[in-house]
Amino acid sequence: TKRILLGKDTRRSGYMIENALVSGFTSVGYDVIQIGPMPTPAIAYLTESMRCDAGIMLSASHNPFEDNGVKFFDCHGDKLSNAIEKEIENIFFNKDLLIASQCTGREIGKAKRIDDVIGRYIVSIKSSFPKELTLNDMRIVLDCANGAAYKVGPTIFEELGADVIVVNDKPDGFNINEGCGALHPKALGKLVSEYRADIGIALDGDADRLVVVDENGDVIDGDKLIGAMAVYLKNHNLLQGEGCVTTVMSNKALEDYLEANGIKLHRSNVGDKYVLEIMKNEKINFGGEQSGHIIF
């Protein structure tokens, strides 16, 4: 389609890198769709939904605002394979090919900014929530880390019926992850206790990981989350492949717990793309990382 989807988190440097990428892509004939601050999983979903050739997320995840990075997704919303990354690296060092690929005149690409795609992503998330269930009468404290989910997160939970207490949802370009979010859940625990909430959820800067706090204000370890959800899915006949995928960072206790419940644990290298790769190969529909990445 010769279209590239481009999103970012809330770092000030995102504007600078965004414009540089737009210049680069349009110079070789690609059109760029800029959608502003959105969670990393939204970029993966929207790249395929909007039929783009690739998606790009500008973010340094849980790092401080001084850092930034670039995450690439293919047309299916998957992270790039090592082979494709190597091919791109070869192109990067091929100066003659880069010069020959530059466009002129009517062949130059164009860029446009679309602000209403947030609704498409919110609908997709809400549609994955069982229609017979509701979050009515549930009080949730949501820490958005002054990051990419500062609009999406509260909207989803509120529209599902929850009483949402939102904190750290006022990004200024510099306060992303600053003493808040998934890296600093103790403050969230205090708020859960103070507001007598049922649960606390802390996201990181690009909203692709979470830390959960229970009703007592205690942080729940990521391995416990994975174990609890895997067993729940199996008990409700929703766990395809009778297995669960985690990275090598998960501990032996999780493996023992899953095996005791008839679930085989598969381990991958660190990184959600490696988790997803094994899930596809083993035809398993659930996986995660100890750091809080959960993949269905």
Tab-separated table of C-alpha atoms in Angstrom:
chain	number	residue	atom	x	y	z
A	1	THR	CA	0.000	0.000	0.000
A	2	LYS	CA	3.060	2.265	0.351
A	3	ARG	CA	1.694	3.500	3.680
A	4	ILE	CA	3.556	3.684	6.983
A	5	LEU	CA	1.817	4.164	10.355
A	6	LEU	CA	3.736	6.325	12.821
A	7	GLY	CA	2.942	6.709	16.512
A	8	LYS	CA	4.840	7.832	19.604
A	9	ASP	CA	4.706	8.232	23.352
A	10	THR	CA	4.780	11.598	25.139
A	11	ARG	CA	8.508	12.449	25.110
A	12	ARG	CA	9.397	15.898	23.790
A	13	SER	CA	12.064	14.385	21.520
A	14	GLY	CA	9.329	12.418	19.750
A	15	TYR	CA	8.448	15.485	17.671
A	16	MET	CA	11.994	15.749	16.362
A	17	ILE	CA	12.401	12.068	15.491
A	18	GLU	CA	8.886	11.907	14.039
A	19	ASN	CA	9.655	14.688	11.570
A	20	ALA	CA	12.954	13.072	10.603
A	21	LEU	CA	11.207	9.768	9.845
A	22	VAL	CA	8.476	11.502	7.846
A	23	SER	CA	11.146	13.207	5.752
A	24	GLY	CA	12.953	9.925	5.180
A	25	PHE	CA	9.896	7.922	4.149
A	26	THR	CA	8.356	10.569	1.929
A	27	SER	CA	11.713	11.041	0.184
A	28	VAL	CA	11.507	7.443	-1.087
A	29	GLY	CA	7.838	7.641	-2.064
A	30	TYR	CA	6.022	6.387	1.038
A	31	ASP	CA	2.957	8.026	2.565
A	32	VAL	CA	3.046	8.415	6.345
A	33	ILE	CA	0.036	8.382	8.667
A	34	GLN	CA	0.840	10.147	11.947
A	35	ILE	CA	-1.458	9.290	14.847
A	36	GLY	CA	0.293	10.969	17.774
A	37	PRO	CA	0.636	9.487	21.286
A	38	MET	CA	-0.706	5.929	21.362
A	39	PRO	CA	0.244	2.722	23.218
A	40	THR	CA	2.705	0.402	21.503
A	41	PRO	CA	0.085	-2.398	21.232
A	42	ALA	CA	-2.175	0.105	19.436
A	43	ILE	CA	0.466	0.620	16.758
A	44	ALA	CA	0.715	-3.141	16.243
A	45	TYR	CA	-3.085	-3.456	15.959
A	46	LEU	CA	-3.669	-0.385	13.783
A	47	THR	CA	-0.858	-1.207	11.356
A	48	GLU	CA	-2.757	-4.304	10.255
A	49	SER	CA	-6.223	-2.781	10.690
A	50	MET	CA	-5.365	0.217	8.495
A	51	ARG	CA	-3.532	-2.004	5.984
A	52	CYS	CA	-0.191	-0.286	6.231
A	53	ASP	CA	3.053	-1.847	5.027
A	54	ALA	CA	4.681	-1.200	8.394
A	55	GLY	CA	4.158	0.507	11.733
A	56	ILE	CA	6.601	2.501	13.808
A	57	MET	CA	6.447	3.407	17.489
A	58	LEU	CA	8.738	6.084	18.878
A	59	SER	CA	9.390	5.239	22.494
A	60	ALA	CA	12.020	4.265	25.030
A	61	SER	CA	9.398	2.352	27.000
A	62	HIS	CA	10.092	2.612	30.757
A	63	ASN	CA	13.270	4.710	30.361
A	64	PRO	CA	13.454	8.399	31.410
A	65	PHE	CA	12.463	11.169	29.003
A	66	GLU	CA	16.039	11.809	27.831
A	67	ASP	CA	16.027	8.471	25.999
A	68	ASN	CA	14.055	7.524	22.924
A	69	GLY	CA	13.914	4.629	20.513
A	70	VAL	CA	12.244	3.208	17.426
A	71	LYS	CA	10.146	0.020	17.351
A	72	PHE	CA	9.195	-1.470	13.985
A	73	PHE	CA	6.207	-3.681	13.110
A	74	ASP	CA	5.475	-5.501	9.871
A	75	CYS	CA	2.162	-5.369	8.000
A	76	HIS	CA	0.693	-7.992	10.363
A	77	GLY	CA	1.583	-6.007	13.478
A	78	ASP	CA	4.431	-8.322	14.450
A	79	LYS	CA	7.938	-7.305	15.485
A	80	LEU	CA	10.515	-7.754	12.724
A	81	SER	CA	12.462	-10.994	12.509
A	82	ASN	CA	16.229	-11.032	12.928
A	83	ALA	CA	16.595	-11.824	9.216
A	84	ILE	CA	14.598	-8.764	8.160
A	85	GLU	CA	16.476	-6.557	10.632
A	86	LYS	CA	19.745	-7.756	9.069
A	87	GLU	CA	18.445	-6.959	5.593
A	88	ILE	CA	17.507	-3.446	6.694
A	89	GLU	CA	20.961	-3.003	8.188
A	90	ASN	CA	22.535	-3.982	4.855
A	91	ILE	CA	20.398	-1.365	3.094
A	92	PHE	CA	21.456	1.225	5.654
A	93	PHE	CA	25.102	0.780	4.648
A	94	ASN	CA	24.350	0.716	0.898
A	95	LYS	CA	24.756	4.393	0.031
A	96	ASP	CA	24.306	3.891	-3.717
A	97	LEU	CA	20.973	2.088	-3.214
A	98	LEU	CA	19.717	4.823	-0.875
A	99	ILE	CA	20.593	7.554	-3.380
A	100	ALA	CA	19.023	5.633	-6.263
A	101	SER	CA	15.797	5.130	-4.266
A	102	GLN	CA	15.173	8.835	-3.643
A	103	CYS	CA	12.097	10.191	-5.391
A	104	THR	CA	11.452	13.506	-7.106
A	105	GLY	CA	8.495	15.386	-8.538
A	106	ARG	CA	5.148	13.609	-8.335
A	107	GLU	CA	6.682	10.463	-6.869
A	108	ILE	CA	7.412	12.051	-3.468
A	109	GLY	CA	5.238	10.692	-0.693
A	110	LYS	CA	2.885	12.675	1.526
A	111	ALA	CA	2.144	12.786	5.240
A	112	LYS	CA	-1.104	13.359	7.096
A	113	ARG	CA	-2.054	13.425	10.745
A	114	ILE	CA	-5.129	11.509	11.910
A	115	ASP	CA	-6.386	12.074	15.437
A	116	ASP	CA	-9.527	9.919	15.521
A	117	VAL	CA	-7.953	6.446	15.283
A	118	ILE	CA	-7.918	6.309	19.074
A	119	GLY	CA	-11.608	5.386	18.883
A	120	ARG	CA	-10.885	2.416	16.630
A	121	TYR	CA	-8.382	1.002	19.128
A	122	ILE	CA	-10.650	1.601	22.125
A	123	VAL	CA	-13.469	-0.290	20.399
A	124	SER	CA	-11.159	-3.218	19.630
A	125	ILE	CA	-10.092	-3.493	23.275
A	126	LYS	CA	-13.645	-3.207	24.584
A	127	SER	CA	-14.881	-5.841	22.131
A	128	SER	CA	-12.388	-8.331	23.619
A	129	PHE	CA	-14.068	-7.928	27.008
A	130	PRO	CA	-16.896	-10.485	27.492
A	131	LYS	CA	-20.251	-8.811	26.879
A	132	GLU	CA	-21.888	-10.639	29.786
A	133	LEU	CA	-19.397	-9.081	32.217
A	134	THR	CA	-19.099	-5.541	33.519
A	135	LEU	CA	-16.758	-3.486	35.677
A	136	ASN	CA	-19.688	-1.831	37.462
A	137	ASP	CA	-19.090	-1.351	41.201
A	138	MET	CA	-15.346	-1.876	40.720
A	139	ARG	CA	-13.011	0.912	41.770
A	140	ILE	CA	-9.702	1.026	39.887
A	141	VAL	CA	-6.709	3.276	40.462
A	142	LEU	CA	-4.927	3.705	37.137
A	143	ASP	CA	-1.389	5.099	36.901
A	144	CYS	CA	-0.742	6.174	33.292
A	145	ALA	CA	2.934	7.079	33.905
A	146	ASN	CA	2.341	10.363	32.055
A	147	GLY	CA	2.773	8.247	28.956
A	148	ALA	CA	1.081	7.044	25.811
A	149	ALA	CA	-2.066	5.639	27.495
A	150	TYR	CA	-3.082	8.833	29.274
A	151	LYS	CA	-6.227	9.053	27.093
A	152	VAL	CA	-6.821	5.452	26.050
A	153	GLY	CA	-6.509	3.803	29.474
A	154	PRO	CA	-9.043	5.843	31.459
A	155	THR	CA	-11.537	5.845	28.579
A	156	ILE	CA	-11.566	2.046	28.230
A	157	PHE	CA	-12.087	1.357	31.928
A	158	GLU	CA	-14.713	4.083	32.310
A	159	GLU	CA	-16.712	2.866	29.302
A	160	LEU	CA	-16.642	-0.658	30.737
A	161	GLY	CA	-18.347	0.715	33.846
A	162	ALA	CA	-15.535	1.058	36.372
A	163	ASP	CA	-15.110	3.866	38.870
A	164	VAL	CA	-11.662	5.020	37.739
A	165	ILE	CA	-9.255	7.141	39.759
A	166	VAL	CA	-6.617	8.299	37.289
A	167	VAL	CA	-3.175	9.542	38.291
A	168	ASN	CA	-0.157	10.689	36.282
A	169	ASP	CA	-2.206	11.458	33.179
A	170	LYS	CA	-0.849	14.928	32.457
A	171	PRO	CA	2.263	14.507	30.290
A	172	ASP	CA	4.424	17.555	29.647
A	173	GLY	CA	7.099	15.943	27.496
A	174	PHE	CA	9.485	15.444	30.396
A	175	ASN	CA	7.584	13.705	33.214
A	176	ILE	CA	7.060	10.343	31.519
A	177	ASN	CA	7.909	7.510	33.981
A	178	GLU	CA	9.151	10.115	36.472
A	179	GLY	CA	8.523	8.586	39.903
A	180	CYS	CA	5.386	6.911	38.593
A	181	GLY	CA	4.044	4.081	36.477
A	182	ALA	CA	5.159	0.461	36.364
A	183	LEU	CA	8.620	1.279	37.719
A	184	HIS	CA	7.264	2.885	40.901
A	185	PRO	CA	4.207	0.875	42.032
A	186	LYS	CA	4.595	1.595	45.761
A	187	ALA	CA	2.936	4.990	45.360
A	188	LEU	CA	0.072	3.262	43.570
A	189	GLY	CA	-0.267	0.802	46.446
A	190	LYS	CA	-0.754	3.664	48.886
A	191	LEU	CA	-3.447	5.194	46.684
A	192	VAL	CA	-5.288	1.874	46.403
A	193	SER	CA	-5.412	1.649	50.186
A	194	GLU	CA	-6.337	5.334	50.556
A	195	TYR	CA	-9.239	5.159	48.089
A	196	ARG	CA	-10.259	1.647	49.183
A	197	ALA	CA	-10.003	0.518	45.582
A	198	ASP	CA	-10.402	-3.046	44.347
A	199	ILE	CA	-7.257	-3.007	42.227
A	200	GLY	CA	-4.456	-0.764	41.052
A	201	ILE	CA	-2.904	-0.866	37.575
A	202	ALA	CA	0.354	0.867	36.700
A	203	LEU	CA	1.436	1.187	33.071
A	204	ASP	CA	4.813	2.152	31.653
A	205	GLY	CA	5.560	4.968	29.220
A	206	ASP	CA	4.374	3.224	26.071
A	207	ALA	CA	1.712	1.131	27.841
A	208	ASP	CA	2.911	-2.294	26.737
A	209	ARG	CA	3.480	-3.581	30.268
A	210	LEU	CA	1.652	-3.357	33.555
A	211	VAL	CA	2.135	-3.882	37.253
A	212	VAL	CA	-0.883	-4.898	39.305
A	213	VAL	CA	-1.577	-3.952	42.917
A	214	ASP	CA	-4.196	-5.855	44.919
A	215	GLU	CA	-6.883	-4.438	47.201
A	216	ASN	CA	-4.430	-4.423	50.103
A	217	GLY	CA	-1.971	-2.217	48.250
A	218	ASP	CA	0.508	-5.060	47.665
A	219	VAL	CA	2.292	-5.496	44.327
A	220	ILE	CA	1.522	-8.822	42.625
A	221	ASP	CA	4.560	-10.494	41.077
A	222	GLY	CA	4.402	-10.919	37.304
A	223	ASP	CA	4.911	-14.687	37.522
A	224	LYS	CA	1.872	-14.936	39.805
A	225	LEU	CA	-0.224	-13.026	37.265
A	226	ILE	CA	0.846	-15.333	34.460
A	227	GLY	CA	0.212	-18.441	36.558
A	228	ALA	CA	-3.207	-17.290	37.733
A	229	MET	CA	-4.395	-16.356	34.253
A	230	ALA	CA	-3.042	-19.508	32.613
A	231	VAL	CA	-4.848	-21.747	35.128
A	232	TYR	CA	-8.039	-19.676	34.803
A	233	LEU	CA	-7.980	-20.051	31.016
A	234	LYS	CA	-7.392	-23.809	31.292
A	235	ASN	CA	-10.213	-24.272	33.792
A	236	HIS	CA	-12.566	-22.494	31.400
A	237	ASN	CA	-11.361	-24.460	28.354
A	238	LEU	CA	-9.879	-21.326	26.799
A	239	LEU	CA	-6.202	-22.314	26.835
A	240	GLN	CA	-5.341	-23.599	23.376
A	241	GLY	CA	-2.321	-25.886	23.195
A	242	GLU	CA	-2.446	-26.666	26.930
A	243	GLY	CA	0.673	-24.539	27.367
A	244	CYS	CA	2.027	-21.171	28.423
A	245	VAL	CA	5.054	-19.280	27.128
A	246	THR	CA	7.326	-17.126	29.286
A	247	THR	CA	10.885	-15.900	28.983
A	248	VAL	CA	13.896	-17.383	30.754
A	249	MET	CA	13.405	-14.690	33.418
A	250	SER	CA	10.412	-16.509	34.956
A	251	ASN	CA	11.193	-18.623	37.998
A	252	LYS	CA	10.990	-22.351	38.684
A	253	ALA	CA	8.078	-21.925	41.075
A	254	LEU	CA	5.895	-20.786	38.167
A	255	GLU	CA	6.904	-23.856	36.152
A	256	ASP	CA	6.089	-26.170	39.082
A	257	TYR	CA	2.720	-24.490	39.634
A	258	LEU	CA	1.727	-24.752	35.984
A	259	GLU	CA	2.826	-28.388	35.711
A	260	ALA	CA	0.802	-29.219	38.831
A	261	ASN	CA	-2.210	-27.859	36.970
A	262	GLY	CA	-1.498	-29.754	33.766
A	263	ILE	CA	0.025	-26.840	31.840
A	264	LYS	CA	3.358	-27.118	30.040
A	265	LEU	CA	5.697	-24.111	30.345
A	266	HIS	CA	7.667	-23.104	27.264
A	267	ARG	CA	10.571	-20.686	27.672
A	268	SER	CA	11.852	-18.132	25.176
A	269	ASN	CA	14.590	-15.547	24.989
A	270	VAL	CA	13.821	-12.189	26.635
A	271	GLY	CA	11.556	-10.081	24.439
A	272	ASP	CA	7.871	-10.236	23.572
A	273	LYS	CA	8.585	-11.076	19.936
A	274	TYR	CA	10.336	-14.280	21.017
A	275	VAL	CA	7.401	-15.170	23.278
A	276	LEU	CA	5.013	-14.644	20.368
A	277	GLU	CA	7.189	-16.734	18.034
A	278	ILE	CA	6.952	-19.799	20.287
A	279	MET	CA	3.235	-19.207	20.830
A	280	LYS	CA	2.699	-19.387	17.080
A	281	ASN	CA	4.935	-22.417	16.612
A	282	GLU	CA	3.301	-24.343	19.468
A	283	LYS	CA	-0.202	-23.011	18.674
A	284	ILE	CA	-0.592	-21.600	22.181
A	285	ASN	CA	-2.858	-18.639	22.829
A	286	PHE	CA	-1.344	-17.296	26.046
A	287	GLY	CA	2.084	-16.036	27.022
A	288	GLY	CA	3.837	-13.337	28.978
A	289	GLU	CA	6.973	-11.956	30.545
A	290	GLN	CA	7.789	-11.581	34.203
A	291	SER	CA	8.131	-7.825	33.614
A	292	GLY	CA	4.413	-7.586	32.922
A	293	HIS	CA	4.015	-8.058	29.164
A	294	ILE	CA	0.930	-10.223	28.684
A	295	ILE	CA	0.164	-11.628	25.247
A	296	PHE	CA	-3.091	-13.294	24.153
